[in-house]
PDB file of C-alpha atoms in Angstrom:
ATOM      1  CA  MET A 718       0.000   0.000   0.000  1.00 93.00           C
ATOM      2  CA  LEU A 719       2.829   2.387   0.780  1.00 94.00           C
ATOM      3  CA  PHE A 720       4.516   1.778  -2.564  1.00 94.00           C
ATOM      4  CA  ASP A 721       1.154   2.177  -4.300  1.00 96.00           C
ATOM      5  CA  GLN A 722       0.972   5.698  -2.884  1.00 96.00           C
ATOM      6  CA  ALA A 723       3.879   6.701  -5.131  1.00 95.00           C
ATOM      7  CA  VAL A 724       2.165   5.087  -8.120  1.00 97.00           C
ATOM      8  CA  PHE A 725      -1.123   6.896  -7.475  1.00 97.00           C
ATOM      9  CA  ALA A 726       0.697  10.205  -6.991  1.00 95.00           C
ATOM     10  CA  GLY A 727       2.568   9.681 -10.260  1.00 95.00           C
ATOM     11  CA  GLN A 728      -0.704   8.944 -12.065  1.00 97.00           C
ATOM     12  CA  PHE A 729      -2.189  12.140 -10.663  1.00 95.00           C
ATOM     13  CA  LEU A 730       0.833  14.190 -11.729  1.00 93.00           C
ATOM     14  CA  SER A 731       0.555  12.627 -15.203  1.00 97.00           C
ATOM     15  CA  GLY A 732      -2.985  13.921 -15.583  1.00 97.00           C
ATOM     16  CA  GLY A 733      -5.043  11.083 -14.094  1.00 96.00           C
ATOM     17  CA  TYR A 734      -6.922  13.325 -11.702  1.00 94.00           C
ATOM     18  CA  ASP A 735      -9.089  10.490 -10.360  1.00 96.00           C
ATOM     19  CA  SER A 736      -5.932   8.991  -8.885  1.00 97.00           C
ATOM     20  CA  LEU A 737      -5.807  11.746  -6.254  1.00 96.00           C
ATOM     21  CA  HIS A 738      -8.942  10.307  -4.625  1.00 97.00           C
ATOM     22  CA  VAL A 739      -7.431   6.809  -4.672  1.00 97.00           C
ATOM     23  CA  HIS A 740      -4.182   8.250  -3.245  1.00 97.00           C
ATOM     24  CA  ARG A 741      -6.106   9.819  -0.372  1.00 96.00           C
ATOM     25  CA  GLU A 742      -8.151   6.691   0.402  1.00 97.00           C
ATOM     26  CA  ASN A 743      -5.111   4.427   0.195  1.00 97.00           C
ATOM     27  CA  ALA A 744      -3.326   6.647   2.739  1.00 96.00           C
ATOM     28  CA  THR A 745      -6.077   5.879   5.240  1.00 95.00           C
ATOM     29  CA  PHE A 746      -5.772   2.135   4.668  1.00 96.00           C
ATOM     30  CA  ALA A 747      -1.979   2.334   4.895  1.00 95.00           C
ATOM     31  CA  GLY A 748      -2.248   4.017   8.297  1.00 95.00           C
ATOM     32  CA  ILE A 749      -4.666   1.355   9.519  1.00 96.00           C
ATOM     33  CA  SER A 750      -2.319  -1.374   8.270  1.00 96.00           C
ATOM     34  CA  VAL A 751       0.594   0.120  10.180  1.00 96.00           C
ATOM     35  CA  LEU A 752      -1.524   0.164  13.353  1.00 96.00           C
ATOM     36  CA  ILE A 753      -2.342  -3.513  12.791  1.00 97.00           C
ATOM     37  CA  SER A 754       1.402  -4.108  12.443  1.00 96.00           C
ATOM     38  CA  ALA A 755       1.893  -2.408  15.807  1.00 96.00           C
ATOM     39  CA  VAL A 756      -0.601  -4.839  17.352  1.00 97.00           C
ATOM     40  CA  ALA A 757       1.354  -7.723  15.791  1.00 95.00           C
ATOM     41  CA  ALA A 758       4.562  -6.262  17.250  1.00 95.00           C
ATOM     42  CA  VAL A 759       2.960  -6.158  20.709  1.00 96.00           C
ATOM     43  CA  LEU A 760       1.942  -9.806  20.335  1.00 95.00           C
ATOM     44  CA  GLN A 761       5.446 -10.672  19.241  1.00 92.00           C
ATOM     45  CA  ARG A 762       6.760  -9.041  22.417  1.00 94.00           C
ATOM     46  CA  TRP A 763       4.072 -10.405  24.781  1.00 93.00           C
ATOM     47  CA  PRO A 764       3.697 -13.401  24.887  1.00 92.00           C
ATOM     48  CA  GLY A 765       6.229 -14.069  22.106  1.00 88.00           C
ATOM     49  CA  ARG A 766       9.235 -12.669  24.036  1.00 91.00           C
ATOM     50  CA  GLY A 767      10.477 -10.795  20.982  1.00 92.00           C
ATOM     51  CA  PRO A 768      12.254  -7.446  20.983  1.00 94.00           C
ATOM     52  CA  TRP A 769      10.418  -4.285  22.043  1.00 95.00           C
ATOM     53  CA  TRP A 770      11.726  -1.937  19.356  1.00 95.00           C
ATOM     54  CA  PRO A 771       9.339  -3.078  16.553  1.00 95.00           C
ATOM     55  CA  ILE A 772       6.481  -1.673  18.626  1.00 97.00           C
ATOM     56  CA  LEU A 773       8.176   1.736  18.665  1.00 97.00           C
ATOM     57  CA  ALA A 774       9.095   1.403  14.990  1.00 97.00           C
ATOM     58  CA  CYS A 775       5.470   0.755  13.992  1.00 97.00           C
ATOM     59  CA  LEU A 776       4.163   3.587  16.153  1.00 97.00           C
ATOM     60  CA  GLY A 777       6.840   5.915  14.767  1.00 98.00           C
ATOM     61  CA  LEU A 778       5.906   4.902  11.239  1.00 97.00           C
ATOM     62  CA  PHE A 779       2.264   5.598  12.069  1.00 97.00           C
ATOM     63  CA  GLY A 780       3.240   9.066  13.309  1.00 97.00           C
ATOM     64  CA  LEU A 781       5.147   9.728  10.090  1.00 98.00           C
ATOM     65  CA  ILE A 782       2.126   8.645   8.051  1.00 97.00           C
ATOM     66  CA  GLY A 783      -0.035  11.050  10.063  1.00 96.00           C
ATOM     67  CA  LEU A 784       2.429  13.841   9.338  1.00 98.00           C
ATOM     68  CA  GLN A 785       2.461  12.787   5.693  1.00 97.00           C
ATOM     69  CA  ILE A 786      -1.327  13.057   5.494  1.00 96.00           C
ATOM     70  CA  LEU A 787      -1.213  16.493   7.141  1.00 97.00           C
ATOM     71  CA  LEU A 788       1.424  17.678   4.666  1.00 98.00           C
ATOM     72  CA  GLY A 789      -0.585  16.299   1.750  1.00 97.00           C
ATOM     73  CA  PHE A 790      -3.777  18.103   2.747  1.00 96.00           C
ATOM     74  CA  SER A 791      -1.847  21.324   3.294  1.00 98.00           C
ATOM     75  CA  ARG A 792      -0.256  20.838  -0.172  1.00 96.00           C
ATOM     76  CA  ALA A 793       3.288  21.044   1.207  1.00 98.00           C
ATOM     77  CA  ILE A 794       4.580  18.924  -1.683  1.00 95.00           C
ATOM     78  CA  THR A 795       8.208  19.930  -1.059  1.00 97.00           C
ATOM     79  CA  LEU A 796       8.091  17.968   2.221  1.00 98.00           C
ATOM     80  CA  HIS A 797       5.346  15.500   1.291  1.00 97.00           C
ATOM     81  CA  ILE A 798       7.284  13.719  -1.468  1.00 96.00           C
ATOM     82  CA  PRO A 799      10.618  13.138   0.351  1.00 97.00           C
ATOM     83  CA  LEU A 800       8.790  12.061   3.504  1.00 98.00           C
ATOM     84  CA  GLY A 801       6.824   9.568   1.415  1.00 97.00           C
ATOM     85  CA  VAL A 802      10.069   8.114   0.076  1.00 97.00           C
ATOM     86  CA  ALA A 803      11.456   7.873   3.622  1.00 98.00           C
ATOM     87  CA  ILE A 804       8.299   6.119   4.839  1.00 98.00           C
ATOM     88  CA  ILE A 805       8.536   3.544   2.047  1.00 97.00           C
ATOM     89  CA  LEU A 806      12.213   2.893   2.842  1.00 97.00           C
ATOM     90  CA  LEU A 807      11.601   2.571   6.591  1.00 97.00           C
ATOM     91  CA  ALA A 808       8.639   0.234   6.101  1.00 96.00           C
ATOM     92  CA  THR A 809      10.663  -1.877   3.673  1.00 96.00           C
ATOM     93  CA  ALA A 810      13.531  -2.132   6.156  1.00 96.00           C
ATOM     94  CA  LEU A 811      11.109  -3.191   8.887  1.00 94.00           C
ATOM     95  CA  ALA A 812       9.520  -5.826   6.627  1.00 92.00           C
ATOM     96  CA  VAL A 813      12.921  -7.201   5.612  1.00 95.00           C
ATOM     97  CA  TRP A 814      13.920  -7.435   9.283  1.00 91.00           C
ATOM     98  CA  ALA A 815      10.644  -9.234  10.130  1.00 88.00           C
ATOM     99  CA  TRP A 816      11.102 -11.853   7.400  1.00 90.00           C
ATOM    100  CA  ARG A 817      14.802 -12.423   8.063  1.00 91.00           C
ATOM    101  CA  ARG A 818      14.545 -12.721  11.843  1.00 69.00           C
ATOM    102  CA  ARG A 819      15.407 -16.160  13.141  1.00 65.00           C
TER     103      ARG A 819
END
C-alpha cells in the first residue's frame, strides 16, 4: 500500500486526476495497516518474548504517516514527497527485518 501511494501520486501528476482520490483513500488504509502491524509487534513481544523496538518502529511509522497526510492536505509537496520516500524505505527495512529474523 505504501509503494502504491507513489504510483497513485505519479498517475495524478501525469494527468489522471481520479488517482488523487485513490491516493487519499489508500493513505487511510496504509495508516490502519501500520496500526495492525503495531498490534502484531505487541503480540510478538508479549507473549512471544520478541524485541520491544518493533512496537516503537510501527508507532513511529504511524506518526510519520499522520504527518504525511497532514502535509498532503496542506499541499506542502516539497516535504510530502521526500517524507513519502522515507516512509517507504523505513517500512521496507522493517519488513525485511521481520522476514529475516530467526
